[in-house]
Each structure stands twice: as structure tokens, then as C-alpha cells.
Coordinates of C-alpha atoms (C1' of nucleotides) in Angstrom, one line a residue:
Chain A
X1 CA -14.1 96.4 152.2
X2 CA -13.4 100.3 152.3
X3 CA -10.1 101.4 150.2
X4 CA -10.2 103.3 153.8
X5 CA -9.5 101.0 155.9
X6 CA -7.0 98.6 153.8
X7 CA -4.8 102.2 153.9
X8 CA -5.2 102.1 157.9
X9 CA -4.4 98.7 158.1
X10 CA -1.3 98.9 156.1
X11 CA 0.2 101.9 157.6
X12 CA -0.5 99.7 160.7
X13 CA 1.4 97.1 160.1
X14 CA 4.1 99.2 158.8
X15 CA 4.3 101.1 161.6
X16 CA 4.8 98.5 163.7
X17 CA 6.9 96.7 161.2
X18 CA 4.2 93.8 160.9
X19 CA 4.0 91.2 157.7
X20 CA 1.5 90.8 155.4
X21 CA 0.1 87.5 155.3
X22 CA -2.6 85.2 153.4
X23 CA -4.5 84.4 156.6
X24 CA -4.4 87.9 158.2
X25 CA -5.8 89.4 154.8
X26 CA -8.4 86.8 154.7
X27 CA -9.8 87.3 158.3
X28 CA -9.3 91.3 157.3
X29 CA -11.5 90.8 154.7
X30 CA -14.3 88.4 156.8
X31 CA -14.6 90.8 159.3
X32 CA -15.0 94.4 156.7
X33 CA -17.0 92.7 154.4
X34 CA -20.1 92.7 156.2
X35 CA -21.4 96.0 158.9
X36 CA -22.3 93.4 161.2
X37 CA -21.1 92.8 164.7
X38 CA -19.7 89.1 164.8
X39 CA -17.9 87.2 167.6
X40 CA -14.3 85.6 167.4
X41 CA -16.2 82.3 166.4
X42 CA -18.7 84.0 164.0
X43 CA -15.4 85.6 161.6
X44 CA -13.2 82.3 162.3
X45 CA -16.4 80.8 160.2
X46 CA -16.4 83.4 157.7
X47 CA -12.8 83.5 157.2
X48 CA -12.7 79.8 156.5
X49 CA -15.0 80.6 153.5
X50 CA -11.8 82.5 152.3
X51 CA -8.9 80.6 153.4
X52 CA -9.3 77.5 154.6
X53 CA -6.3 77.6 156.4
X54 CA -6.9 80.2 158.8
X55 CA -6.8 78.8 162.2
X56 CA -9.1 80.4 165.6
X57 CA -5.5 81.1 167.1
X58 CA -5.0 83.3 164.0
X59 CA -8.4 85.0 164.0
X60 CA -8.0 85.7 168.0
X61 CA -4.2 87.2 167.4
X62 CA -5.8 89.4 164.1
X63 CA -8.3 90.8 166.5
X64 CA -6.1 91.8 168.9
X65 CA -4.5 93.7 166.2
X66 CA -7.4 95.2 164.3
X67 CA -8.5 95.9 167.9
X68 CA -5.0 97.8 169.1
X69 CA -5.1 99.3 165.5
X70 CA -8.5 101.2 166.3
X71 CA -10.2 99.3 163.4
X72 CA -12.3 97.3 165.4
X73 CA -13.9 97.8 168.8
X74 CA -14.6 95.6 171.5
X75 CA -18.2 95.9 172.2
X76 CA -20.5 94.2 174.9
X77 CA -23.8 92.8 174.2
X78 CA -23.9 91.0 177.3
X79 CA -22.9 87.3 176.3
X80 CA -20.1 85.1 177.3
X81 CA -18.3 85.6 173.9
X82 CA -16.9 89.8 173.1
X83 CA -18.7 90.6 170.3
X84 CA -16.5 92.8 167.7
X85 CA -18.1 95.9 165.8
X86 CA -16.5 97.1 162.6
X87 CA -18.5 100.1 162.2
X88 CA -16.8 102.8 164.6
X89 CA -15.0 104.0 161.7
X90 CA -17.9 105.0 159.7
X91 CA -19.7 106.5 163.4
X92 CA -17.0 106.9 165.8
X93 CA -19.0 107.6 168.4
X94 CA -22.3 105.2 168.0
X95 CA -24.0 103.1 170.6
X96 CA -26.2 100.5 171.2
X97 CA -29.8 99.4 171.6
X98 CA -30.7 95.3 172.1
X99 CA -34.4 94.5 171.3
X100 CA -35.1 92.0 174.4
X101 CA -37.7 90.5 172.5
X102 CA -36.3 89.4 169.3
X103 CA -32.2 90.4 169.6
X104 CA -32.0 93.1 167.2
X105 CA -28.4 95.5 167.9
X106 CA -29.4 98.5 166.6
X107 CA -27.0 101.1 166.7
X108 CA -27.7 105.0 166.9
X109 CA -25.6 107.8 166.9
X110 CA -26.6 111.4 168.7
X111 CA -24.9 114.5 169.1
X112 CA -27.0 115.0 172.5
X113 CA -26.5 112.4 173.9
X114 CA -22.2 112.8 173.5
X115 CA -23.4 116.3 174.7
X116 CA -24.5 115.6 177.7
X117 CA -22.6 112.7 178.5
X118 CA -19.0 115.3 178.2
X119 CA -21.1 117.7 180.7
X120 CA -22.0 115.3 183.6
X121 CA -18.2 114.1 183.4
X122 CA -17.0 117.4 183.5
X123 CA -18.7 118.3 186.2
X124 CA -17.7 115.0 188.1
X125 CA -13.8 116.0 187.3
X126 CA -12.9 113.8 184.3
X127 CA -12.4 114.1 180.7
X128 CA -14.3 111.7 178.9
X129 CA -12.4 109.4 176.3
X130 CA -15.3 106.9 175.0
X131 CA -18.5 106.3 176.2
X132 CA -20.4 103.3 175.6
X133 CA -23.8 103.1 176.2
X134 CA -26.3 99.9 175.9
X135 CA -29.9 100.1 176.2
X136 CA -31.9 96.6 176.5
X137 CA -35.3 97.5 175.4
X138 CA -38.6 95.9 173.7
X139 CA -40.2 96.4 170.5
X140 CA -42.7 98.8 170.5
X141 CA -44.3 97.2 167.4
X142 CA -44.5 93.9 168.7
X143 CA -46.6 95.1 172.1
X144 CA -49.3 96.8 169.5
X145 CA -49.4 94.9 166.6
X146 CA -48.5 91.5 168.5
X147 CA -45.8 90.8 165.5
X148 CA -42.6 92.0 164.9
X149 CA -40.8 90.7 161.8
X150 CA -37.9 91.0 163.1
X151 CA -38.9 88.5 165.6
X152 CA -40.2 86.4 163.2
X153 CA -37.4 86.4 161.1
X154 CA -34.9 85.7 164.0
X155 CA -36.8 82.6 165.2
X156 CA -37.2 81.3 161.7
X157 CA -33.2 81.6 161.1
X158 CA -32.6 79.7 164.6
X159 CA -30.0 83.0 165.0
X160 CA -28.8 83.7 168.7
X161 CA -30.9 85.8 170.9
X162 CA -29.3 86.7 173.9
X163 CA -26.9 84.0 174.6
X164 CA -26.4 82.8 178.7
X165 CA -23.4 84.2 180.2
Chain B
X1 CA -26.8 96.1 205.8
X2 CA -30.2 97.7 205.9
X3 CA -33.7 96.2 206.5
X4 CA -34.8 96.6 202.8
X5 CA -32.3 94.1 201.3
X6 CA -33.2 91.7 204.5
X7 CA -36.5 92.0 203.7
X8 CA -36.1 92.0 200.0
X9 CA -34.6 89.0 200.2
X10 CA -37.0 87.2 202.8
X11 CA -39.7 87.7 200.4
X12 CA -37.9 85.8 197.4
X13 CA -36.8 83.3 199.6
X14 CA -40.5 82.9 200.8
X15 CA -41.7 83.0 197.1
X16 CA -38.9 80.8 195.6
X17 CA -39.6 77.9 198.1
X18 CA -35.8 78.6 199.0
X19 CA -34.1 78.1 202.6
X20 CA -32.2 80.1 204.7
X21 CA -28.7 79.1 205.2
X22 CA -25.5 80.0 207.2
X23 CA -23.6 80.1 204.0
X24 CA -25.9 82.6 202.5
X25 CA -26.4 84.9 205.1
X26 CA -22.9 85.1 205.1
X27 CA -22.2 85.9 201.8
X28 CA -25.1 88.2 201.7
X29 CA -24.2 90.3 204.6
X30 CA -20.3 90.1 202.9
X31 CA -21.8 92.0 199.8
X32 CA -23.9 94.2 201.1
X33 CA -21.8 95.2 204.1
X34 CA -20.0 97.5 202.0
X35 CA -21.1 99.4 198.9
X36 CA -18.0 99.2 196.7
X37 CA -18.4 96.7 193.6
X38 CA -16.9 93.1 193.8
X39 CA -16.0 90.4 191.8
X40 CA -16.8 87.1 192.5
X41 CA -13.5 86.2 194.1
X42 CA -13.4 89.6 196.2
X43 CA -16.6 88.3 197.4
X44 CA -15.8 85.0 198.2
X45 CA -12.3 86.5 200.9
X46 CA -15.1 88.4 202.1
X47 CA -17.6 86.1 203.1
X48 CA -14.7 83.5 204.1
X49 CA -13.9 86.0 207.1
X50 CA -17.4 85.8 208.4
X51 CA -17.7 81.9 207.4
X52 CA -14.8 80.2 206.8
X53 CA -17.0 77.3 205.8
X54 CA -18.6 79.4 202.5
X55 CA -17.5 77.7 199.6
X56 CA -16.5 79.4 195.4
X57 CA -19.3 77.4 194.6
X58 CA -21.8 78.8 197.1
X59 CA -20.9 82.4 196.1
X60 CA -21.3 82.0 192.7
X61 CA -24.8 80.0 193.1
X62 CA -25.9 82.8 195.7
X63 CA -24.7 85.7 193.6
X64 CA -27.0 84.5 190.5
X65 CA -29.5 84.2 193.4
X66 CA -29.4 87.6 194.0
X67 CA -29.1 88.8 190.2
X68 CA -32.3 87.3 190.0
X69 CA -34.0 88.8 192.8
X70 CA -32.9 92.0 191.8
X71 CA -30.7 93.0 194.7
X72 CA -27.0 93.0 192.8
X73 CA -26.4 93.9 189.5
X74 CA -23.9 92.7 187.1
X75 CA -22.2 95.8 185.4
X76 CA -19.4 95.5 182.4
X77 CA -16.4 97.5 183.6
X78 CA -14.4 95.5 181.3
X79 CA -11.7 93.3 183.2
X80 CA -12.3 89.6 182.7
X81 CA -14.1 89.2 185.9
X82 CA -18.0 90.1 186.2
X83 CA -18.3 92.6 188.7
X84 CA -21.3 93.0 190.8
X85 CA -22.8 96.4 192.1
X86 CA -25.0 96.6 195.4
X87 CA -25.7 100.2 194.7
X88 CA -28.6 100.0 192.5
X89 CA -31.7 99.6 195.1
X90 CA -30.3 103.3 196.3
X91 CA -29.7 104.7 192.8
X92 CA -32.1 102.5 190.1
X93 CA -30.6 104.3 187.5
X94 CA -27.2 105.3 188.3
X95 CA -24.3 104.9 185.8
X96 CA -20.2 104.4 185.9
X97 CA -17.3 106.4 185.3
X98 CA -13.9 104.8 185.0
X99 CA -10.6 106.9 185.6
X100 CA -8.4 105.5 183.3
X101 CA -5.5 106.6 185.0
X102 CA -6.5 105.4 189.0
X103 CA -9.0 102.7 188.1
X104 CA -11.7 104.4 190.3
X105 CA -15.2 104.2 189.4
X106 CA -17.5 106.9 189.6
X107 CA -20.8 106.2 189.8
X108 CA -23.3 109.1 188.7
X109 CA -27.1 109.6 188.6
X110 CA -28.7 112.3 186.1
X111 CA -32.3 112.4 185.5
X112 CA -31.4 114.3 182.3
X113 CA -29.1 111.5 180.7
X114 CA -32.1 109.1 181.4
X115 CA -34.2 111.6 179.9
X116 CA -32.5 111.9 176.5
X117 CA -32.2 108.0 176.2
X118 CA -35.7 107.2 176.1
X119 CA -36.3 109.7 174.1
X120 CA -33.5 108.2 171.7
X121 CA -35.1 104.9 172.7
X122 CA -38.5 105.9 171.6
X123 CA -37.9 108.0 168.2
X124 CA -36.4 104.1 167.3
X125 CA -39.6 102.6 167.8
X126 CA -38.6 100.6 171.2
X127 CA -39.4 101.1 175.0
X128 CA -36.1 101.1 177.4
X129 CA -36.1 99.3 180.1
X130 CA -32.3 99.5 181.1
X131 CA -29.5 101.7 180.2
X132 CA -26.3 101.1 181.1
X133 CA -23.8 103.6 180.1
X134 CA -20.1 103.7 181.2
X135 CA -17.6 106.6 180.4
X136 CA -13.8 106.0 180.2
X137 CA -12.3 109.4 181.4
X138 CA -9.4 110.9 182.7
X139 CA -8.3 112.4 185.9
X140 CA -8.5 116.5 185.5
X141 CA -6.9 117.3 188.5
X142 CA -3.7 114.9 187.8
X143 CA -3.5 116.7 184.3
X144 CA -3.7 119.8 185.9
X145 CA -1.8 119.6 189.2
X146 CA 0.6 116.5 188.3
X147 CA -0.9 114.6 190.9
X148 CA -4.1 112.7 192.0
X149 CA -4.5 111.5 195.1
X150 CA -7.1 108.3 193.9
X151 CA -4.0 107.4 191.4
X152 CA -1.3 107.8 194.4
X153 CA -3.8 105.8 197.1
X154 CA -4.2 102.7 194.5
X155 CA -0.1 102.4 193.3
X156 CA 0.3 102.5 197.1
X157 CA -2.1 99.6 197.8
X158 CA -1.5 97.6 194.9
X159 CA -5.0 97.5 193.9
X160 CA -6.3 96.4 190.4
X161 CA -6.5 99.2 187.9
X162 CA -8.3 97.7 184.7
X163 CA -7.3 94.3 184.1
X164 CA -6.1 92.7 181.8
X165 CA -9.5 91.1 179.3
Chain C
dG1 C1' 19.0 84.9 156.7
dT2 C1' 16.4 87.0 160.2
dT3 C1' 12.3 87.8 162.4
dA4 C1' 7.4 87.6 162.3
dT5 C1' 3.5 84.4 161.8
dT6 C1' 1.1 80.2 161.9
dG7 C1' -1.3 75.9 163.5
dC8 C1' -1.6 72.8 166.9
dA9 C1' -2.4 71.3 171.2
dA10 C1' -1.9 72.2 175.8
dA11 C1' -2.6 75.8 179.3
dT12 C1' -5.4 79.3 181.5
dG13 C1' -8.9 81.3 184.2
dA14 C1' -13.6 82.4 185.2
dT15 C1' -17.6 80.1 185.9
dT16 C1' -20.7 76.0 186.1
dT17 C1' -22.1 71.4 187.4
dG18 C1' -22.6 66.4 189.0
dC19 C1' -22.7 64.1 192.9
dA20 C1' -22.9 62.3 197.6
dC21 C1' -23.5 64.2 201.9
dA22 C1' -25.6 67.8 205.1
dA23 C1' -29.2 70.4 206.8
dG24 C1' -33.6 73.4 206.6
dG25 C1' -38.6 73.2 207.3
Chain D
dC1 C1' -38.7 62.7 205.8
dC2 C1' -38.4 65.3 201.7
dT3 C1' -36.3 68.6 199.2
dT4 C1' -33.0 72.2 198.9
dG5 C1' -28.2 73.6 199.8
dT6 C1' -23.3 72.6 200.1
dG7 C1' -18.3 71.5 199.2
dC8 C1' -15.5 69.2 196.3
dA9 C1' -13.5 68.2 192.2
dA10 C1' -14.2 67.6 187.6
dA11 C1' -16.2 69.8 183.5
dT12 C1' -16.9 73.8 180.4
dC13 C1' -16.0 77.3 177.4
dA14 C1' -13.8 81.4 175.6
dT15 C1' -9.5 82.8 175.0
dT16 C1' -4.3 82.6 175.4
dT17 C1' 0.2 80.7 174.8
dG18 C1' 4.5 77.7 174.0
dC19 C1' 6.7 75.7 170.4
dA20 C1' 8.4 73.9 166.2
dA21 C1' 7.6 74.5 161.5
dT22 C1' 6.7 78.2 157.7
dA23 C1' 6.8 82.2 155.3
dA24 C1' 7.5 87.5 154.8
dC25 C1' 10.8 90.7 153.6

DNA sequence: GTTATTGCAAATGATTTGCACAAGG
DNA sequence: CCTTGTGCAAATCATTTGCAATAAC
């Protein structure tokens, strides 16, 4: 986890005039020490790994709060469960692509595409404050080669596609 | 509602082996009688006043119904309710604005925004097939002038703003 | 000590579903 | 008829919350 954000977190919680705590640091640690998105079930798994006392209560509370403290952000890949991303410090303004065929997230950043997004609000009256944008698309290299690996790989690991609603 | 949906509709009825019913109708003509977006439960007041008969149950089976045949689509404007959009047979690839400070969403077309997105989509290696952006904004005029009619017209009426995930 | 934090289990709230009855074709 | 559709109430499932016990500071 990034010296960064453990200095975020703790002026955080001392602005607010929180408490430090074995459970809180563990599920701190589960959800930073990987770039991946993960749901509120996926880090209440990993944070067991760390302390096996940490309770879904706890991990739902700690996301509310690494949530309110900008460290994580709320994002939606269209499932029943939010999914959490941990990577908006790193690009603040990123976005997101699905792969429909094998449930790849692949995230992008583009300077154009904030561009233009702060000019169409404009002209419609606003000021934009986050955009989110989500793009559901196929794999180019599966339709021409007939294989993608990251298909492949995804079936092989039994890993969530695109779970029901 | 106009002829289009009826006769969108018609033809997946026809080609799911489906039957017309009183209920549906109603419900139908309930959601596309206006074209503001709706929750489940706004649609389900709506359709009661044309058939008091029309059951939760009914609108929730007929609204997955009508997902699927392409006629309402399920956007993300991030309360805990799905809300459904009849708008997107008119404008295919239209997007949303929220005012954070009135709640009102905007919805906006721009040939140019889709434009820049494939072409995002495509330097990735993938082929879109849906974009859904949404852009959390603020009022100008209520920053400029104090006052925004949208903001005054929805405190007045006690309408939902953003609720609560 | 005082107040925040936790785990548990119960509550919530949106949505889904099993089932027996009703009704389209 | 035969199958699909319906309302009801019960079930689900993610998330939230009340509470008594625990632990920061």
C-alpha cells in the first residue's frame, strides 16, 4: 500500500477524530494491496486472510469511510453487488471499458474525452464534477483470431463474468 | 404512446410466443405515456391508476420484458432503485446529466462524444457496443443568480433529489 | 473514563420466485 | 384444453442498523 495513501487515511481519521483500529487497518490494507476493483464480499475475504476477526459489518462501515474519505470510489459494473475501485488516486479521472465476452474491466484515462465531456455540459448550463463513463464492448481479438486469452483464462479460473442483477 | 413501441412490442410478443394482457397493456401504456424516467415503484402508482388490478409483481416481470425487447432501458443514476428510461428508441445514444443541486437529469445527445469513444474503444483493441456516460454537475445559473428555478420547483414538491444508496 | 468501534443477529428494502388460480389463444 | 400470466406472500440477497460488549485515546 502507497505511503500516500496511509498519510490520507490518517489525516482522515484525525480530522474527524476517528480511532485507529486492528480491523480497520486490516481491511485498509486488503483493499490497497491489490489495483483491482473488488466488491464488499470480495475484501471481507481478503481481509480475513489478515485478521480473522474482521466482520462484513466492519468491512461495509470501512467502506463507507474510505468511500466519504475520497480513497475509494463507488463504481458500477452493472451487477447487483457496488463494486469498489482503489485506483482513482493514481488516475483521478479514469473510466471504464467491460469486455462482454470474457469480463475484462479495463480502465482508460483521456484528456479528450474529459475535454469534451466539460464542453457539452457547459453548453447544457452545468459545471461538471465527475463523470463516469462505461463502455460494454467485445474483444476485437476474439472475433479474428476466434481466441482471446483473456477469455480463456477467465473460464478456466471459474471468475465472475457479468453477474445477474 | 406512439405506434412504434405498439408495434415494437406486437412483434416480440408474436416472436416470444407471449400473450397480450390487461395488466400489461397497462403497465406499458403507464411507461411510455410519459417520457420522464421511473423506478419500479413510480411505475407500479402509475399503472395502478389505469389498472387497479396490476400487481408489484407484474411490473417488475413486464419491465424485464421490455428490457429485453429493447424498448426501456435500465440506466445507473445511482439511488438504490433501478431506474428505467423510455427515451432511448428516440435518442439511441443519448446520455445523462445529474444536477447535483435540483436532482434533474439532463439527457444529452452528441455525435462527437460517441465519436471519441469508439475511437478510445478501438485504440484498446475492443468494438463498443454501448456507452453509457453520466456527468454529476452543478447548476450555473443558481451559482450565478442565487437561484434556480429546477432546485425551487423540486423543494416545493418534495420530490426525490439523489437518494440515499 | 469517555467515546468510538466491533460483532452479532435482526432489520431493511428492492427485487425475485413458488404456487394455485385465472385467462389468452 | 394447454400454456402463459397473475397476485399473493414468502424468499432472496446486498446492505444497514440496534445493541451490548470491547477497545482506543
Amino acid at each position: 500500500m502507497q505511503a500516500d495513501i496511509q498519510q490520507r487515511l490518517d489525516d482522515f481519521i484525525r480530522r474527524k477524530g476517528l480511532r485507529r483500529t486492528n480491523q480497520r487497518e486490516a481491511i485498509v490494507q486488503a483493499a490497497f494491496s491489490q489495483d483491482e476493483h473488488f466488491t464488499a464480499e470480495e475484501l471481507f475475504e481478503r481481509a480475513r486472510k489478515i485478521d480473522r476477526d474482521a466482520s462484513r459489518a466492519t468491512v461495509y462501515r470501512t467502506l463507507g469511510l474510505l468511500v466519504e474519505a475520497g480513497l475509494l470510489r463507488e463504481i458500477d459494473l452493472g451487477g447487483s453487488q457496488t463494486t469498489y475501485d482503489p485506483n482513482f488516486l493514481d488516475k483521478p479521472s479514469h473510466n471504464h471499458l467491460v469486455c462482454i465476452d470474457c469480463g475484462r474491466v479495463v480502465e482508460f484515462e483521456d484528456k479528450h474525452v474529459d475535454l469534451l465531456n466539460d464542453c457539452v455540459t457547459r453548453r447544457l448550463g452545468f459545471k461538471a464534477l465527475r463523470q463516469s463513463i462505461k463502455i460494454d464492448a467485445s474483444c476485437e481479438k476474439l472475433r479474428q483470431n476466434g481466441r482471446c486469452e483473456n477469455l480463456i483464462k477467465s473460464r478456466l479460473s471459474g471468475k465472475r463474468l457479468l453477474k445477474k442483477r
